[in-house]
Every structure is written in structure tokens, then in C-alpha cells.
PDB file of C-alpha atoms and ligand atoms in Angstrom:
ATOM      1  CA  MET A   1      46.393  30.620  -9.833  1.00 95.00           C
ATOM      2  CA  ASN A   2      43.892  32.231 -12.188  1.00 97.00           C
ATOM      3  CA  ARG A   3      40.708  33.107 -10.262  1.00 98.00           C
ATOM      4  CA  ILE A   4      39.573  35.508 -13.000  1.00 98.00           C
ATOM      5  CA  GLN A   5      38.822  32.822 -15.572  1.00 98.00           C
ATOM      6  CA  GLY A   6      35.085  32.283 -16.074  1.00 97.00           C
ATOM      7  CA  LYS A   7      34.077  35.245 -13.902  1.00 98.00           C
ATOM      8  CA  LEU A   8      31.751  37.974 -15.177  1.00 98.00           C
ATOM      9  CA  MET A   9      33.365  41.392 -14.934  1.00 98.00           C
ATOM     10  CA  LEU A  10      31.184  44.479 -15.390  1.00 98.00           C
ATOM     11  CA  ILE A  11      33.352  47.460 -16.331  1.00 99.00           C
ATOM     12  CA  THR A  12      31.960  50.978 -16.627  1.00 99.00           C
ATOM     13  CA  GLY A  13      33.844  53.399 -18.859  1.00 98.00           C
ATOM     14  CA  ALA A  14      35.210  50.526 -20.940  1.00 98.00           C
ATOM     15  CA  SER A  15      35.494  52.512 -24.177  1.00 98.00           C
ATOM     16  CA  SER A  16      38.900  54.000 -23.373  1.00 98.00           C
ATOM     17  CA  GLY A  17      41.887  54.193 -21.009  1.00 99.00           C
ATOM     18  CA  ILE A  18      41.845  52.155 -17.809  1.00 99.00           C
ATOM     19  CA  GLY A  19      38.449  50.563 -18.483  1.00 99.00           C
ATOM     20  CA  GLU A  20      39.471  49.377 -21.937  1.00 98.00           C
ATOM     21  CA  ALA A  21      42.807  48.053 -20.609  1.00 98.00           C
ATOM     22  CA  CYS A  22      40.917  46.109 -17.911  1.00 98.00           C
ATOM     23  CA  ALA A  23      38.630  44.617 -20.555  1.00 98.00           C
ATOM     24  CA  ARG A  24      41.625  43.503 -22.620  1.00 98.00           C
ATOM     25  CA  ARG A  25      43.460  42.116 -19.586  1.00 98.00           C
ATOM     26  CA  PHE A  26      40.463  40.235 -18.172  1.00 98.00           C
ATOM     27  CA  ALA A  27      39.573  38.796 -21.602  1.00 98.00           C
ATOM     28  CA  ALA A  28      43.137  37.491 -21.889  1.00 98.00           C
ATOM     29  CA  ASP A  29      42.676  35.888 -18.449  1.00 98.00           C
ATOM     30  CA  GLY A  30      39.502  34.104 -19.623  1.00 98.00           C
ATOM     31  CA  ALA A  31      36.835  36.319 -18.033  1.00 98.00           C
ATOM     32  CA  ASN A  32      33.387  37.058 -19.435  1.00 97.00           C
ATOM     33  CA  LEU A  33      32.717  40.747 -19.844  1.00 98.00           C
ATOM     34  CA  ALA A  34      29.913  43.252 -19.590  1.00 98.00           C
ATOM     35  CA  LEU A  35      31.142  46.583 -20.931  1.00 98.00           C
ATOM     36  CA  TRP A  36      29.359  49.893 -20.467  1.00 98.00           C
ATOM     37  CA  ALA A  37      30.134  53.387 -21.795  1.00 98.00           C
ATOM     38  CA  ARG A  38      28.411  56.047 -23.853  1.00 98.00           C
ATOM     39  CA  ARG A  39      30.414  55.537 -27.089  1.00 98.00           C
ATOM     40  CA  SER A  40      28.927  52.293 -28.389  1.00 98.00           C
ATOM     41  CA  ASP A  41      30.988  52.366 -31.621  1.00 98.00           C
ATOM     42  CA  ARG A  42      34.138  52.071 -29.520  1.00 98.00           C
ATOM     43  CA  LEU A  43      32.630  49.300 -27.394  1.00 98.00           C
ATOM     44  CA  GLU A  44      31.641  47.373 -30.513  1.00 98.00           C
ATOM     45  CA  ARG A  45      35.150  47.590 -31.969  1.00 98.00           C
ATOM     46  CA  LEU A  46      36.652  46.471 -28.661  1.00 98.00           C
ATOM     47  CA  ALA A  47      34.195  43.581 -28.323  1.00 98.00           C
ATOM     48  CA  ALA A  48      34.958  42.390 -31.868  1.00 97.00           C
ATOM     49  CA  ASP A  49      38.680  42.384 -30.991  1.00 97.00           C
ATOM     50  CA  LEU A  50      38.146  40.472 -27.765  1.00 97.00           C
ATOM     51  CA  ARG A  51      35.835  37.907 -29.329  1.00 97.00           C
ATOM     52  CA  ARG A  52      38.312  37.352 -32.161  1.00 96.00           C
ATOM     53  CA  GLY A  53      41.466  37.348 -30.026  1.00 96.00           C
ATOM     54  CA  HIS A  54      40.246  35.524 -26.914  1.00 95.00           C
ATOM     55  CA  GLN A  55      36.891  33.959 -27.825  1.00 94.00           C
ATOM     56  CA  ALA A  56      35.584  36.076 -24.933  1.00 92.00           C
ATOM     57  CA  SER A  57      31.880  36.331 -24.167  1.00 96.00           C
ATOM     58  CA  VAL A  58      31.181  40.082 -24.257  1.00 98.00           C
ATOM     59  CA  LEU A  59      27.917  41.875 -23.474  1.00 98.00           C
ATOM     60  CA  LEU A  60      27.685  45.554 -24.371  1.00 98.00           C
ATOM     61  CA  ALA A  61      25.436  48.389 -23.323  1.00 98.00           C
ATOM     62  CA  ALA A  62      25.513  52.060 -24.286  1.00 98.00           C
ATOM     63  CA  VAL A  63      25.031  53.541 -20.828  1.00 98.00           C
ATOM     64  CA  ASP A  64      25.509  57.026 -19.499  1.00 99.00           C
ATOM     65  CA  VAL A  65      26.068  56.338 -15.786  1.00 99.00           C
ATOM     66  CA  ARG A  66      24.443  59.710 -14.973  1.00 99.00           C
ATOM     67  CA  ASP A  67      21.162  58.413 -16.397  1.00 98.00           C
ATOM     68  CA  ARG A  68      19.672  56.364 -13.563  1.00 98.00           C
ATOM     69  CA  ALA A  69      16.918  54.896 -15.756  1.00 98.00           C
ATOM     70  CA  ALA A  70      19.457  53.770 -18.367  1.00 98.00           C
ATOM     71  CA  VAL A  71      21.664  52.230 -15.665  1.00 98.00           C
ATOM     72  CA  ASN A  72      18.698  50.396 -14.120  1.00 98.00           C
ATOM     73  CA  GLY A  73      17.564  49.215 -17.561  1.00 98.00           C
ATOM     74  CA  ALA A  74      20.985  47.819 -18.486  1.00 98.00           C
ATOM     75  CA  ALA A  75      21.374  46.196 -15.065  1.00 98.00           C
ATOM     76  CA  THR A  76      17.915  44.602 -15.253  1.00 98.00           C
ATOM     77  CA  GLU A  77      18.720  43.203 -18.693  1.00 98.00           C
ATOM     78  CA  LEU A  78      21.931  41.644 -17.370  1.00 98.00           C
ATOM     79  CA  ILE A  79      20.349  40.172 -14.263  1.00 98.00           C
ATOM     80  CA  ALA A  80      17.276  38.879 -16.164  1.00 97.00           C
ATOM     81  CA  GLY A  81      19.657  37.062 -18.516  1.00 97.00           C
ATOM     82  CA  GLY A  82      21.223  35.348 -15.507  1.00 96.00           C
ATOM     83  CA  TYR A  83      24.340  37.501 -15.622  1.00 97.00           C
ATOM     84  CA  VAL A  84      25.063  38.728 -12.095  1.00 98.00           C
ATOM     85  CA  PRO A  85      28.545  40.264 -12.207  1.00 98.00           C
ATOM     86  CA  ASP A  86      31.182  38.633 -10.023  1.00 98.00           C
ATOM     87  CA  VAL A  87      33.209  41.826 -10.173  1.00 98.00           C
ATOM     88  CA  LEU A  88      32.030  45.403 -10.715  1.00 99.00           C
ATOM     89  CA  ILE A  89      34.699  47.869 -11.774  1.00 99.00           C
ATOM     90  CA  ASN A  90      33.298  51.352 -11.130  1.00 99.00           C
ATOM     91  CA  ASN A  91      35.703  53.113 -13.466  1.00 99.00           C
ATOM     92  CA  ALA A  92      33.617  55.614 -15.499  1.00 99.00           C
ATOM     93  CA  GLY A  93      34.747  59.059 -14.487  1.00 99.00           C
ATOM     94  CA  LEU A  94      36.336  62.273 -15.557  1.00 98.00           C
ATOM     95  CA  ALA A  95      37.788  65.635 -14.705  1.00 99.00           C
ATOM     96  CA  SER A  96      36.234  68.559 -16.523  1.00 98.00           C
ATOM     97  CA  GLY A  97      38.124  71.838 -16.494  1.00 98.00           C
ATOM     98  CA  MET A  98      40.783  73.058 -14.121  1.00 98.00           C
ATOM     99  CA  SER A  99      40.226  76.430 -12.553  1.00 98.00           C
ATOM    100  CA  LYS A 100      39.843  78.192  -9.244  1.00 98.00           C
ATOM    101  CA  VAL A 101      36.459  77.617  -7.608  1.00 98.00           C
ATOM    102  CA  TYR A 102      35.629  81.325  -7.856  1.00 98.00           C
ATOM    103  CA  GLU A 103      36.263  81.186 -11.620  1.00 98.00           C
ATOM    104  CA  GLY A 104      34.920  77.656 -12.235  1.00 98.00           C
ATOM    105  CA  ASP A 105      32.223  76.618 -14.681  1.00 98.00           C
ATOM    106  CA  PRO A 106      29.221  75.072 -12.900  1.00 98.00           C
ATOM    107  CA  GLU A 107      28.618  72.907 -16.004  1.00 98.00           C
ATOM    108  CA  ASP A 108      32.013  71.297 -15.330  1.00 98.00           C
ATOM    109  CA  TRP A 109      31.094  70.788 -11.670  1.00 99.00           C
ATOM    110  CA  ASP A 110      27.810  69.079 -12.617  1.00 98.00           C
ATOM    111  CA  ARG A 111      29.599  66.809 -15.092  1.00 98.00           C
ATOM    112  CA  MET A 112      32.120  65.652 -12.456  1.00 99.00           C
ATOM    113  CA  ILE A 113      29.721  65.327  -9.533  1.00 99.00           C
ATOM    114  CA  ASP A 114      27.034  63.593 -11.627  1.00 99.00           C
ATOM    115  CA  THR A 115      29.484  61.125 -13.194  1.00 99.00           C
ATOM    116  CA  ASN A 116      32.086  60.409 -10.515  1.00 99.00           C
ATOM    117  CA  LEU A 117      29.762  60.338  -7.515  1.00 99.00           C
ATOM    118  CA  LYS A 118      26.139  59.920  -8.587  1.00 99.00           C
ATOM    119  CA  GLY A 119      27.054  57.704 -11.566  1.00 99.00           C
ATOM    120  CA  LEU A 120      29.066  55.389  -9.345  1.00 99.00           C
ATOM    121  CA  LEU A 121      26.162  55.308  -6.890  1.00 99.00           C
ATOM    122  CA  ASN A 122      23.620  54.597  -9.657  1.00 99.00           C
ATOM    123  CA  VAL A 123      25.616  51.601 -10.907  1.00 99.00           C
ATOM    124  CA  THR A 124      26.378  50.283  -7.423  1.00 99.00           C
ATOM    125  CA  ARG A 125      22.736  50.590  -6.344  1.00 98.00           C
ATOM    126  CA  ALA A 126      21.664  48.602  -9.422  1.00 98.00           C
ATOM    127  CA  ILE A 127      24.249  45.798  -9.108  1.00 98.00           C
ATOM    128  CA  LEU A 128      25.308  45.390  -5.474  1.00 98.00           C
ATOM    129  CA  PRO A 129      21.921  44.102  -4.164  1.00 98.00           C
ATOM    130  CA  HIS A 130      22.296  41.105  -6.478  1.00 98.00           C
ATOM    131  CA  MET A 131      25.776  40.394  -5.129  1.00 98.00           C
ATOM    132  CA  VAL A 132      24.460  40.689  -1.575  1.00 98.00           C
ATOM    133  CA  ALA A 133      21.538  38.353  -2.377  1.00 98.00           C
ATOM    134  CA  ARG A 134      23.882  35.623  -3.513  1.00 97.00           C
ATOM    135  CA  ARG A 135      26.613  36.538  -1.009  1.00 98.00           C
ATOM    136  CA  ARG A 136      29.310  36.790  -3.648  1.00 98.00           C
ATOM    137  CA  GLY A 137      31.071  39.641  -5.393  1.00 98.00           C
ATOM    138  CA  HIS A 138      33.783  42.254  -5.486  1.00 98.00           C
ATOM    139  CA  VAL A 139      33.336  45.977  -6.101  1.00 99.00           C
ATOM    140  CA  VAL A 140      36.400  47.866  -7.289  1.00 99.00           C
ATOM    141  CA  ASN A 141      36.069  51.634  -7.259  1.00 99.00           C
ATOM    142  CA  ILE A 142      38.574  53.679  -9.243  1.00 99.00           C
ATOM    143  CA  GLY A 143      39.505  56.562  -6.999  1.00 98.00           C
ATOM    144  CA  SER A 144      42.670  58.619  -7.411  1.00 98.00           C
ATOM    145  CA  THR A 145      45.622  60.103  -5.593  1.00 98.00           C
ATOM    146  CA  ALA A 146      43.344  63.154  -5.860  1.00 98.00           C
ATOM    147  CA  ALA A 147      41.245  61.417  -3.165  1.00 98.00           C
ATOM    148  CA  HIS A 148      44.095  61.777  -0.686  1.00 98.00           C
ATOM    149  CA  MET A 149      45.471  65.259  -1.265  1.00 98.00           C
ATOM    150  CA  THR A 150      44.139  68.358  -2.980  1.00 98.00           C
ATOM    151  CA  TYR A 151      46.153  70.190  -5.629  1.00 97.00           C
ATOM    152  CA  PRO A 152      45.849  73.699  -7.039  1.00 97.00           C
ATOM    153  CA  MET A 153      42.685  74.033  -9.122  1.00 98.00           C
ATOM    154  CA  GLY A 154      41.763  70.394  -8.504  1.00 98.00           C
ATOM    155  CA  ASN A 155      38.985  71.500  -6.096  1.00 98.00           C
ATOM    156  CA  VAL A 156      35.801  69.866  -7.462  1.00 99.00           C
ATOM    157  CA  TYR A 157      37.575  66.862  -9.016  1.00 98.00           C
ATOM    158  CA  ASN A 158      39.339  66.395  -5.649  1.00 98.00           C
ATOM    159  CA  ALA A 159      35.995  66.627  -3.870  1.00 99.00           C
ATOM    160  CA  THR A 160      34.469  63.923  -6.063  1.00 99.00           C
ATOM    161  CA  LYS A 161      37.399  61.569  -5.525  1.00 99.00           C
ATOM    162  CA  PHE A 162      37.498  62.261  -1.762  1.00 99.00           C
ATOM    163  CA  GLY A 163      33.808  61.346  -1.975  1.00 99.00           C
ATOM    164  CA  VAL A 164      34.537  58.114  -3.851  1.00 99.00           C
ATOM    165  CA  ARG A 165      37.011  57.241  -1.110  1.00 98.00           C
ATOM    166  CA  ALA A 166      34.320  57.783   1.533  1.00 98.00           C
ATOM    167  CA  LEU A 167      31.901  55.662  -0.510  1.00 98.00           C
ATOM    168  CA  SER A 168      34.431  52.817  -0.774  1.00 98.00           C
ATOM    169  CA  GLU A 169      34.881  52.864   2.995  1.00 98.00           C
ATOM    170  CA  GLY A 170      31.124  53.128   3.553  1.00 98.00           C
ATOM    171  CA  MET A 171      30.280  50.326   1.114  1.00 98.00           C
ATOM    172  CA  ASN A 172      32.796  48.073   2.801  1.00 98.00           C
ATOM    173  CA  LEU A 173      30.972  48.637   6.095  1.00 98.00           C
ATOM    174  CA  ASP A 174      27.601  48.107   4.425  1.00 98.00           C
ATOM    175  CA  VAL A 175      28.515  44.622   3.183  1.00 98.00           C
ATOM    176  CA  ALA A 176      29.674  43.467   6.619  1.00 98.00           C
ATOM    177  CA  GLY A 177      28.250  40.027   7.311  1.00 98.00           C
ATOM    178  CA  THR A 178      28.798  38.913   3.703  1.00 98.00           C
ATOM    179  CA  PRO A 179      32.014  37.761   2.009  1.00 98.00           C
ATOM    180  CA  ILE A 180      31.720  40.613  -0.520  1.00 98.00           C
ATOM    181  CA  ARG A 181      34.855  42.705  -0.999  1.00 98.00           C
ATOM    182  CA  VAL A 182      35.139  46.423  -1.738  1.00 98.00           C
ATOM    183  CA  SER A 183      38.475  47.787  -2.970  1.00 98.00           C
ATOM    184  CA  SER A 184      39.643  51.202  -4.036  1.00 98.00           C
ATOM    185  CA  ILE A 185      42.354  51.622  -6.667  1.00 99.00           C
ATOM    186  CA  ASP A 186      43.871  55.089  -6.474  1.00 98.00           C
ATOM    187  CA  PRO A 187      46.200  55.938  -9.381  1.00 98.00           C
ATOM    188  CA  GLY A 188      48.363  58.994  -9.912  1.00 98.00           C
ATOM    189  CA  PHE A 189      49.243  60.145 -13.448  1.00 98.00           C
ATOM    190  CA  VAL A 190      48.104  57.629 -16.065  1.00 98.00           C
ATOM    191  CA  GLU A 191      48.383  58.669 -19.708  1.00 98.00           C
ATOM    192  CA  THR A 192      44.912  58.065 -21.177  1.00 98.00           C
ATOM    193  CA  GLU A 193      42.298  60.387 -22.661  1.00 98.00           C
ATOM    194  CA  PHE A 194      41.756  61.765 -19.143  1.00 98.00           C
ATOM    195  CA  SER A 195      43.601  65.078 -19.652  1.00 98.00           C
ATOM    196  CA  GLU A 196      42.206  65.575 -23.138  1.00 98.00           C
ATOM    197  CA  VAL A 197      38.730  65.312 -21.618  1.00 98.00           C
ATOM    198  CA  ARG A 198      39.701  67.581 -18.719  1.00 98.00           C
ATOM    199  CA  PHE A 199      40.995  70.275 -21.090  1.00 98.00           C
ATOM    200  CA  HIS A 200      37.985  69.944 -23.405  1.00 98.00           C
ATOM    201  CA  GLY A 201      39.935  68.515 -26.354  1.00 98.00           C
ATOM    202  CA  ASP A 202      43.097  70.662 -26.061  1.00 98.00           C
ATOM    203  CA  THR A 203      45.558  67.883 -26.989  1.00 98.00           C
ATOM    204  CA  GLN A 204      48.681  70.050 -26.597  1.00 98.00           C
ATOM    205  CA  ARG A 205      47.762  71.002 -23.039  1.00 98.00           C
ATOM    206  CA  ALA A 206      46.859  67.385 -22.307  1.00 98.00           C
ATOM    207  CA  LYS A 207      50.196  66.127 -23.648  1.00 98.00           C
ATOM    208  CA  ALA A 208      52.119  68.577 -21.458  1.00 98.00           C
ATOM    209  CA  VAL A 209      50.720  66.934 -18.305  1.00 98.00           C
ATOM    210  CA  TYR A 210      52.816  63.826 -19.014  1.00 98.00           C
ATOM    211  CA  GLN A 211      55.941  65.490 -20.403  1.00 97.00           C
ATOM    212  CA  GLY A 212      59.412  65.028 -18.868  1.00 98.00           C
ATOM    213  CA  PHE A 213      58.687  61.827 -16.930  1.00 98.00           C
ATOM    214  CA  GLN A 214      57.340  58.355 -17.507  1.00 98.00           C
ATOM    215  CA  PRO A 215      53.656  58.265 -16.548  1.00 98.00           C
ATOM    216  CA  LEU A 216      51.745  55.086 -15.784  1.00 98.00           C
ATOM    217  CA  THR A 217      49.939  53.354 -18.615  1.00 98.00           C
ATOM    218  CA  ALA A 218      46.383  52.062 -18.487  1.00 99.00           C
ATOM    219  CA  ASP A 219      47.904  48.555 -18.652  1.00 98.00           C
ATOM    220  CA  ASP A 220      49.858  49.230 -15.426  1.00 99.00           C
ATOM    221  CA  ILE A 221      46.554  49.912 -13.677  1.00 99.00           C
ATOM    222  CA  ALA A 222      44.834  46.919 -15.281  1.00 98.00           C
ATOM    223  CA  ASP A 223      47.699  44.744 -13.937  1.00 98.00           C
ATOM    224  CA  ALA A 224      47.165  46.101 -10.426  1.00 98.00           C
ATOM    225  CA  ILE A 225      43.407  45.562 -10.656  1.00 98.00           C
ATOM    226  CA  ALA A 226      43.932  42.030 -11.963  1.00 98.00           C
ATOM    227  CA  TYR A 227      46.139  41.366  -8.921  1.00 98.00           C
ATOM    228  CA  VAL A 228      43.504  42.707  -6.534  1.00 98.00           C
ATOM    229  CA  VAL A 229      40.572  40.782  -8.021  1.00 98.00           C
ATOM    230  CA  ASN A 230      42.602  37.587  -8.394  1.00 98.00           C
ATOM    231  CA  LEU A 231      43.349  37.342  -4.652  1.00 98.00           C
ATOM    232  CA  PRO A 232      41.629  34.573  -2.694  1.00 98.00           C
ATOM    233  CA  GLU A 233      38.260  35.480  -1.203  1.00 97.00           C
ATOM    234  CA  HIS A 234      39.591  35.963   2.333  1.00 98.00           C
ATOM    235  CA  VAL A 235      42.027  38.695   1.158  1.00 98.00           C
ATOM    236  CA  ASN A 236      40.838  42.222   0.440  1.00 98.00           C
ATOM    237  CA  ILE A 237      42.944  45.197  -0.641  1.00 98.00           C
ATOM    238  CA  LEU A 238      41.034  48.152   0.794  1.00 98.00           C
ATOM    239  CA  ASP A 239      43.016  50.866  -0.927  1.00 98.00           C
ATOM    240  CA  LEU A 240      45.881  50.697  -3.389  1.00 98.00           C
ATOM    241  CA  ILE A 241      47.698  53.940  -4.223  1.00 98.00           C
ATOM    242  CA  ILE A 242      49.768  53.523  -7.372  1.00 98.00           C
ATOM    243  CA  VAL A 243      51.910  56.274  -8.889  1.00 98.00           C
ATOM    244  CA  PRO A 244      54.673  56.636 -11.457  1.00 98.00           C
ATOM    245  CA  THR A 245      58.038  56.483  -9.681  1.00 98.00           C
ATOM    246  CA  ALA A 246      58.676  60.097 -10.687  1.00 98.00           C
ATOM    247  CA  GLN A 247      55.482  61.245  -8.951  1.00 98.00           C
ATOM    248  CA  ARG A 248      56.337  61.954  -5.310  1.00 97.00           C
ATOM    249  CA  ASN A 249      52.949  63.203  -4.206  1.00 96.00           C
ATOM    250  CA  VAL A 250      49.847  64.366  -6.001  1.00 95.00           C
ATOM    251  CA  TYR A 251      51.603  67.407  -7.476  1.00 93.00           C
ATOM    252  CA  VAL A 252      55.385  66.928  -6.966  1.00 96.00           C
ATOM    253  CA  VAL A 253      56.798  65.223 -10.063  1.00 97.00           C
ATOM    254  CA  ASP A 254      60.473  64.819 -11.048  1.00 97.00           C
ATOM    255  CA  ARG A 255      60.410  66.194 -14.584  1.00 97.00           C
ATOM    256  CA  GLU A 256      63.423  66.341 -16.879  1.00 93.00           C
ATOM    257  CA  GLN A 257      63.864  69.938 -17.946  1.00 76.00           C
TER     258      GLN A 257
HETATM  259  P1  NDP B   1      39.545  58.063 -20.130  1.00 63.24           P
HETATM  260  O1  NDP B   1      39.008  59.413 -20.481  1.00 63.24           O
HETATM  261  O2  NDP B   1      40.501  57.437 -21.061  1.00 63.24           O
HETATM  262  O3  NDP B   1      38.329  57.055 -19.886  1.00 63.24           O
HETATM  263  C1  NDP B   1      37.186  57.437 -19.183  1.00 63.24           C
HETATM  264  C2  NDP B   1      36.077  56.431 -19.438  1.00 63.24           C
HETATM  265  O4  NDP B   1      34.925  56.821 -18.675  1.00 63.24           O
HETATM  266  C3  NDP B   1      35.669  56.379 -20.900  1.00 63.24           C
HETATM  267  O5  NDP B   1      35.476  55.043 -21.268  1.00 63.24           O
HETATM  268  C4  NDP B   1      34.339  57.127 -20.930  1.00 63.24           C
HETATM  269  O6  NDP B   1      33.500  56.542 -21.913  1.00 63.24           O
HETATM  270  C5  NDP B   1      33.803  56.801 -19.532  1.00 63.24           C
HETATM  271  N1  NDP B   1      32.801  57.767 -19.102  1.00 63.24           N
HETATM  272  C6  NDP B   1      32.956  59.097 -18.852  1.00 63.24           C
HETATM  273  N2  NDP B   1      31.784  59.652 -18.539  1.00 63.24           N
HETATM  274  C7  NDP B   1      30.851  58.643 -18.582  1.00 63.24           C
HETATM  275  C8  NDP B   1      29.454  58.580 -18.375  1.00 63.24           C
HETATM  276  N3  NDP B   1      28.744  59.667 -18.049  1.00 63.24           N
HETATM  277  N4  NDP B   1      28.834  57.394 -18.512  1.00 63.24           N
HETATM  278  C9  NDP B   1      29.539  56.284 -18.852  1.00 63.24           C
HETATM  279  N5  NDP B   1      30.844  56.271 -19.069  1.00 63.24           N
HETATM  280  C10 NDP B   1      31.499  57.453 -18.951  1.00 63.24           C
HETATM  281  O7  NDP B   1      40.197  58.233 -18.687  1.00 63.24           O
HETATM  282  P2  NDP B   1      40.826  57.175 -17.659  1.00 63.24           P
HETATM  283  O8  NDP B   1      40.809  55.813 -18.203  1.00 63.24           O
HETATM  284  O9  NDP B   1      42.091  57.745 -17.196  1.00 63.24           O
HETATM  285  O10 NDP B   1      39.777  57.317 -16.465  1.00 63.24           O
HETATM  286  C11 NDP B   1      39.141  56.206 -15.869  1.00 63.24           C
HETATM  287  C12 NDP B   1      38.973  56.479 -14.369  1.00 63.24           C
HETATM  288  O11 NDP B   1      40.255  56.593 -13.781  1.00 63.24           O
HETATM  289  C13 NDP B   1      38.238  57.768 -14.023  1.00 63.24           C
HETATM  290  O12 NDP B   1      37.374  57.504 -12.939  1.00 63.24           O
HETATM  291  C14 NDP B   1      39.357  58.711 -13.600  1.00 63.24           C
HETATM  292  O13 NDP B   1      38.904  59.685 -12.695  1.00 63.24           O
HETATM  293  C15 NDP B   1      40.282  57.725 -12.936  1.00 63.24           C
HETATM  294  N6  NDP B   1      41.671  58.163 -12.802  1.00 63.24           N
HETATM  295  C16 NDP B   1      42.415  58.515 -13.876  1.00 63.24           C
HETATM  296  C17 NDP B   1      43.730  58.901 -13.719  1.00 63.24           C
HETATM  297  C18 NDP B   1      44.592  59.367 -14.838  1.00 63.24           C
HETATM  298  O14 NDP B   1      45.633  59.997 -14.582  1.00 63.24           O
HETATM  299  N7  NDP B   1      44.265  59.070 -16.078  1.00 63.24           N
HETATM  300  C19 NDP B   1      44.353  58.893 -12.390  1.00 63.24           C
HETATM  301  C20 NDP B   1      43.474  58.510 -11.324  1.00 63.24           C
HETATM  302  C21 NDP B   1      42.192  58.141 -11.526  1.00 63.24           C
HETATM  303  P3  NDP B   1      32.467  57.326 -22.859  1.00 63.24           P
HETATM  304  O15 NDP B   1      33.031  58.697 -23.096  1.00 63.24           O
HETATM  305  O16 NDP B   1      32.410  56.473 -24.086  1.00 63.24           O
HETATM  306  O17 NDP B   1      31.192  57.310 -22.093  1.00 63.24           O
HETATM  307  C1  8X3 B   2      43.689  61.817 -11.890  1.00 63.24           C
HETATM  308  C2  8X3 B   2      44.972  62.193 -11.264  1.00 63.24           C
HETATM  309  O1  8X3 B   2      46.363  64.170 -10.532  1.00 63.24           O
HETATM  310  O2  8X3 B   2      45.669  64.078 -12.866  1.00 63.24           O
HETATM  311  O3  8X3 B   2      42.827  61.321 -10.911  1.00 63.24           O
HETATM  312  O4  8X3 B   2      44.090  64.620 -11.117  1.00 63.24           O
HETATM  313  S1  8X3 B   2      45.266  63.850 -11.463  1.00 63.24           S
END
């Protein structure tokens, strides 16, 4: 049964990777979309594709989730137009740098903490009250295996994703007494632009992360998210950890030599 059709899905970080794959998957399933990211040229190209390919209704906003005023403005515009999201996918996020804490760049720390934690909070604070008011909705937070186990030089990224995990648990408690669901999707290695962003555009170093084994694709994660949001309202997946078969824990990976 398709319970996605006709629903409004708000996806943050829809200009690439997992967010873009979710947009494509949900459009194919007949959803209406609200897509947010900073790169509006990418969002516009994606929207044109989805409107052409699936006759999808797509609303776009160039939003930096770190900018609380911009988030509130985009949310107000949606809500005022009568568009309360049925599903919020809190996906916008990044790793920036990979070094020991005592050698780390505080600019990288700010970028991760402000995006992964405060950005997710900004968006949730702007949207969730409207779900609560009408007693309907589903929040899906994109966490990580990095929320369950630290790895060398993951420190601050780990801390943000451990934090997202705590927020997912906390939000789920906060919506007690309503039928609203909160789910966390926690992927391992997914080949997207993630590592390129982490290594500040060093494509060779980014490529090496996924060499010698078959990583997940963004479509694999979109499939899992589609499963979670398509479940009947009385069923909630609290936390779904999804890894490539070759990934045995957050840092042990069977790589062909
Ligand atoms: P990508 O780099 O491909 O996509 C990240 C998305 O987040 C982009 O659309 C980017 O859009 C958006 N984004 C980043 N910063 C901001 C911001 N300040 N405001 C709004 N949007 C922003 O990586 P992934 O698709 O892999 O990452 C998506 C999520 O998945 C992240 O939360 C990441 O931590 C998580 N994740 C990724 C894994 C992986 O191995 N790839 C594994 C586990 C979790 P734009 O630059 O246009 O703003
Ligand atoms: C991303 C997974 O292990 O590359 O959340 O940090 S990892």
C-alpha cells in the first residue's frame, strides 16, 4: 500500500546525496515536495526534473539551516500557504575535516555543530509545532553509525551525531500524547558528496573512503526511509542502522586489497 502518495514531504539538504535521492523516490511515489538547501540552482534543476518526470508539486526554498531567521521565514511561507508537512526529513548535515581534537580547526567544529545540531533544531522548532497542533506528522532525523560508536578523528562529527540521536529520543518523548512519530535513520558508508565536503574538495581522498568494497548508495537510504514513512500510523521505527554488508562496525570494513 502506498501511504506516501499525496503527502507533503519537507526535505532539508535536498540538493545532493541522500536528500536528493529521497526527493526523487518520494516524487515517484506521488508525494508533494518542499525542498530546502543552500544551492538553489541545484534545487531548481531537480524540481524541473521531478515536475517533468512525475508531475510532482515541488516547492523550493534556498535555506541555510544555520540561519534561524531564514528557516523561520521559509517555514512561515509554507504554513501560510496551507502547506504543513506530513513528513519532515531532517537530512541537511555534514562532516568538516578529520583531525585530532588537539589539532582540529574550530571553524570546522562550528560548521558541524551549527548545521547538524542547531540547524536540525531550528527546522524542527519551526515545523513540529504545526504537526503537534494538528496531531499528525512524522519527523525523520538522519543520524549515522557515527552516533553509536566513535572512530579515530571522528570526535566532533561523532559528538554531533550522538547529539542527534539524543534529540531523536528526546523528541519522541516530547510528542507523547500525540500520534506523531519520530524516527532516526543511521547509515554507515554511503557514497555521496559527504567525503568530498569533509575533505574540503579533495576528491582523491574522498574517493579512497569507498575503495575496495561496495558502499551504500543514496538510493539505498531513500528506499529505507520510504519503508519507514510508508508504515501504518501505529508503527514507528525508532532507529534504523543500515550499513554496507562489508562494513562490520563504524570503522571495520572488509576491503579488497
Ligand atoms: P551530501 O554532501 O551529498 O549532502 C548534504 C546535503 O546537506 C546537501 O544537500 C547540502 O546542500 C545540505 N546542507 C549542508 N549544509 C547545509 C546547511 N547549512 N543548510 C542547508 N543545507 C545544508 O551528503 P549526504 O547526502 O551523505 O549527507 C546527508 C546526511 O546524511 C547528513 O546529515 C550526513 O551527516 C548523513 N550521513 C551521511 C553518511 C554518508 O556516508 N554519506 C552516513 C551517515 C549519515 P547545500 O550544500 O546545497 O546547502
Ligand atoms: C557518516 C558515516 O563513518 O563516514 O555519518 O562518518 S562516517
